[in-house]
Amino acid sequence: MTSEKHGTFGRIGIWSSALHGSRTDDAGRGAIAEAVAELEEMKYGTLWIGGSPSVEDAAAVLGATRAVTVATGILSIWDHSAEDVAARVAAIDASARGRFVLGLGVSHGPMVPQYAKPYSAMVAYLDALDAATPPVDWGHRVLAALGPRMLKLATDRASGAHPYLVTAEHTAEARAALGPDALLAPELSVVLDTDVERARTTARNMLSMYLRLPNYTDNLLRLGFTESDFDGGGSARLLDALFALGDTARVRARALEYLDAGADHVALQILTADEGGGGLPRTEWRELAGTFADEL
């Protein structure tokens, strides 16, 4: 990865579906603006807006910050036409557009009625972004890539990959597939709880939904897990491989495993027992900022 890209994304970022402003009211949008301004002050490298966001969600976060990189993680190609996305990216204020990254994904068959030929659909979508006036520069887009074909596409047609719900072993395989120069920015879900069983319960509450989606389960099977690991919301070994569970020191150690495996950037998603990752866990963000101070 080039030093320019490294500086743009930073080593550690925050991933949160709670930054998805179009799903809340004016008070909620005000809380998001206040939270992202603080995240920028804490020096996190990139803010990833989860929950299938729109370009408008990203524009709002860009407007509430001054210098931090803002990315969609991930905009579904089935929900927004490429032509509309390109127009909305072009409409972002020029002073902020350079720090916006368009994260794109094909979502999942059980969630998208029109789902078909996802790889071909992504290729056609990227073709349309290239043909738009103005086009969406490949250097400002990343793909939600898990398998070999999509990882190759992320190298050829984007600046790199943003894999979700993956292990450090997958990160090493993805780096080999991407080559040395493409961005590799995996998401890592975090439960700050030193009670291991309680932390695993929180993780299972989040993971159980994803274990109904073949794109994720197929990827986990490729990594050597078995169908039995999916029972009951996830086996202990699956949870321990996919999540960072424990205190801030443990979270730091887990994130460094991904960085050592070839990631350029790790996007931390905080899960809490009461909110399941749906709120603004500002206390936890502050705690982790202190733990990662020398990485931010």
C-alpha atoms as one frame of an Amber mdcrd trajectory, in Angstrom:
protein
   0.000   0.000   0.000   1.323   3.443  -0.825   2.217   5.828   1.996  -0.375
   8.242   0.597  -3.167   5.692   1.036  -1.875   4.726   4.458  -2.044   8.333
   5.560  -5.547   8.722   4.148  -7.057   5.759   5.994  -4.869   5.557   9.072
  -4.218   2.302  10.909  -7.349   2.231  13.085 -10.859   3.409  12.267 -14.417
   3.131  13.582 -17.241   1.207  11.891 -20.766   1.962  13.078 -24.276   1.588
  11.714 -25.294   4.260  14.243 -23.667   6.870  11.957 -26.454   6.157   9.449
 -28.290   9.478   9.800 -31.149   8.778   7.413 -32.539   6.259   9.906 -33.039
   8.751  12.713 -34.657  12.110  13.530 -33.191  15.603  13.851 -32.070  14.960
  17.418 -30.390  11.744  16.322 -28.625  13.474  13.468 -27.389  16.117  15.903
 -26.007  13.385  18.164 -24.230  11.808  15.193 -22.660  15.145  14.215 -21.396
  15.647  17.756 -20.072  12.088  17.962 -18.179  12.152  14.656 -16.603  15.487
  15.528 -15.278  13.879  18.709 -14.096  10.786  16.833 -12.103  13.059  14.558
 -10.566  14.792  17.581  -9.582  11.352  18.899  -7.574  10.863  15.668  -9.285
   7.763  14.312  -8.187   7.411  10.700 -11.471   6.579   8.961 -15.160   6.592
   9.925 -17.077   3.758   8.253 -20.851   4.247   8.040 -22.467   0.827   8.352
 -25.996  -0.421   7.782 -26.222  -0.069   3.994 -25.831   3.731   3.963 -26.416
   6.187   1.151 -24.059   8.831  -0.190 -26.197  11.378   1.702 -25.375   9.641
   5.003 -21.692  10.043   4.220 -22.147  13.662   3.126 -23.666  14.496   6.515
 -20.666  13.011   8.339 -18.300  14.831   6.006 -20.115  18.070   6.796 -19.692
  17.537  10.539 -15.940  16.868  10.289 -12.934  18.658   8.824 -10.216  16.182
   7.841 -11.084  12.544   8.678 -11.727  10.052   5.877 -15.379   8.971   5.631
 -16.427   5.741   3.905 -19.632   3.867   3.206 -19.423   0.396   4.652 -21.143
  -0.756   2.544 -23.477   0.888   0.000 -25.552  -1.829  -1.690 -25.428  -1.752
  -5.477 -29.036  -2.996  -5.559 -30.396  -0.007  -3.607 -28.861   2.843  -5.616
 -28.195   3.137  -9.330 -24.620   3.822 -10.352 -25.694   6.947 -12.231 -27.433
   8.357  -9.160 -24.488   7.497  -6.909 -22.037   9.194  -9.268 -24.200  12.324
  -9.382 -24.509  12.441  -5.602 -20.771  11.947  -5.119 -20.143  14.827  -7.541
 -22.548  16.984  -5.503 -20.527  16.618  -2.296 -18.757  19.868  -1.499 -15.423
  19.930  -3.311 -13.534  20.633  -0.087 -14.787  17.344   1.401 -15.056  15.106
  -1.656 -11.379  14.180  -1.592 -11.768  12.435   1.767 -14.834  10.416   0.780
 -14.491   6.724  -0.089 -17.337   4.851  -1.763 -17.517   1.365  -0.287 -19.624
  -0.907  -2.499 -21.070  -4.369  -1.951 -23.439  -6.893  -3.508 -25.328  -7.541
  -0.250 -26.958 -10.980   0.144 -29.499 -13.081  -1.705 -31.887 -13.518   1.269
 -32.028  -9.718   1.665 -32.366  -8.644  -1.981 -35.276  -9.914  -4.130 -33.496
  -9.031  -7.398 -30.194 -10.641  -6.349 -28.569 -12.432  -9.305 -25.062 -12.977
 -10.661 -23.433 -10.763  -8.020 -19.978 -10.689  -9.604 -21.329  -9.702 -13.023
 -23.618  -7.146 -11.378 -20.654  -5.540  -9.625 -18.626  -5.415 -12.845 -21.514
  -3.700 -14.637 -21.918  -1.267 -11.747 -18.240  -0.316 -11.844 -18.488   0.110
 -15.621 -21.356   2.553 -15.080 -19.403   4.497 -12.446 -16.511   4.769 -14.910
 -18.852   5.977 -17.669 -20.596   8.596 -15.540 -19.935  12.304 -15.976 -17.902
  12.865 -13.899 -16.822   9.302 -13.132 -16.233   8.039  -9.602 -12.465   7.659
  -9.432 -11.413   4.070  -8.702  -8.974   5.426  -6.113 -11.940   6.575  -4.035
 -13.843   3.304  -3.992 -13.409  -0.037  -2.220 -15.273  -3.327  -2.513 -16.756
  -5.598   0.136 -14.756  -8.598  -1.024 -14.533 -12.022   0.600 -13.820 -14.600
  -2.111 -11.028 -14.769  -4.704 -12.962 -13.297  -7.655 -14.219 -10.250  -5.799
 -10.800  -9.688  -4.221  -9.269  -9.693  -7.702 -11.896  -7.188  -8.827 -11.086
  -5.013  -5.822  -7.494  -4.882  -7.023  -8.312  -4.242 -10.680 -11.244  -1.836
 -10.388 -10.958  -0.174  -6.957  -8.352   0.896  -4.435  -8.829  -2.291  -2.457
 -11.095  -4.333  -0.205 -13.145  -3.857   2.951 -13.977  -7.384   4.154 -16.573
  -7.760   6.917 -16.759 -10.534   9.521 -13.439 -12.157   8.759 -10.589 -13.755
  10.669  -6.942 -12.752  10.763  -6.271 -15.849   8.638  -8.614 -14.523   5.978
  -6.731 -11.225   6.110  -3.488 -13.021   5.310  -5.136 -14.821   2.389  -6.722
 -11.595   1.163  -3.372  -9.806   1.237  -1.845 -12.537  -0.891  -4.738 -12.276
  -3.347  -4.711  -8.468  -3.495  -0.974  -8.047  -3.835   1.137  -5.571  -1.884
  -0.294  -2.266  -3.080  -4.086  -2.493  -2.723  -5.837  -1.298   0.407  -6.955
  -4.032   2.798  -9.256  -2.703   5.534 -11.127  -5.449   7.402 -13.838  -4.795
   9.978 -13.295  -6.237  13.472 -16.182  -6.450  15.931 -15.322  -5.680  19.559
 -16.982  -6.519  22.872 -15.336  -4.694  25.766 -16.270  -7.120  28.536 -13.865
  -9.175  30.645 -16.566 -11.758  31.451 -15.815 -14.153  28.593 -19.150 -15.943
  28.523 -21.111 -12.711  28.713 -18.952 -11.240  25.946 -19.626 -14.295  23.796
 -23.359 -13.917  24.393 -23.177 -10.320  23.150 -21.229 -11.479  20.124 -23.726
 -14.249  19.384 -26.588 -11.745  19.489 -24.928  -9.965  16.569 -23.522 -13.004
  14.743 -26.697 -15.082  14.627 -28.189 -12.955  11.850 -25.071 -13.181   9.684
 -24.967 -16.954  10.021 -28.161 -17.031   7.949 -26.356 -15.427   4.992 -24.530
 -17.800   2.607 -21.869 -15.288   1.553 -20.545 -15.289   5.122 -21.035 -18.947
   5.952 -19.467 -20.048   2.660 -16.441 -17.887   3.429 -16.151 -19.344   6.932
 -16.360 -22.874   5.543 -13.520 -22.014   3.143 -11.505 -20.948   6.190 -11.908
 -24.370   7.802 -14.910 -23.944  10.070 -17.725 -26.498   9.907 -21.503 -26.352
   9.957 -21.398 -27.303  13.629 -19.567 -24.028  14.344 -22.713 -22.178  13.257
 -25.016 -23.874  15.764 -26.475 -21.805  18.592 -25.229 -18.515  17.206 -21.623
 -19.620  16.878 -19.164 -21.931  18.613 -16.622 -20.563  21.064 -13.802 -21.110
  18.572 -15.710 -19.241  15.845 -16.490 -16.324  18.154 -12.912 -16.097  19.372
 -11.658 -16.062  15.772 -14.084 -13.407  14.513 -14.325 -11.029  17.465 -12.119
  -9.122  19.883 -13.526 -10.053  23.298 -12.148  -8.707  26.565 -10.441  -5.594
  27.861  -8.807  -2.844  25.822  -5.436  -4.597  25.895  -7.011  -7.701  24.371
  -8.719  -5.618  21.690  -5.422  -3.997  20.817  -3.711  -7.374  20.579  -6.448
  -8.719  18.299  -6.314  -5.679  16.011  -2.555  -6.043  15.745  -3.052  -9.664
  14.622  -4.963  -8.345  11.594  -2.375  -5.661  10.908   0.439  -8.204  11.204
  -1.480 -10.499   8.817  -1.420  -7.830   6.109  -4.202  -5.359   6.854  -3.389
  -1.710   6.267  -6.285  -0.519   8.403  -8.673  -2.144  10.888 -12.209  -0.772
  11.311 -13.446  -1.416  14.857 -17.151  -2.019  15.439 -18.164  -1.778  19.102
 -20.915  -4.127  20.273 -22.643  -3.607  23.613 -24.947  -5.951  25.483 -27.804
  -3.453  25.658 -27.588  -2.041  22.145 -25.991  -4.741  20.020 -23.904  -2.129
  18.234 -26.890   0.039  17.304 -26.131   3.055  19.499 -23.282   5.533  19.793
 -20.835   3.837  22.209 -18.863   7.005  22.900 -17.402   5.802  26.194 -15.944
   2.732  24.504 -14.630   4.802  21.595 -12.779   6.999  24.091 -11.322   4.020
  25.925 -10.022   2.499  22.707  -8.595   5.818  21.513  -6.370   5.812  24.576
  -5.351   2.199  24.027  -4.490   2.797  20.355  -2.929   6.240  20.883   0.343
   5.259  19.223  -1.495   3.735  16.237  -3.780   6.709  15.537
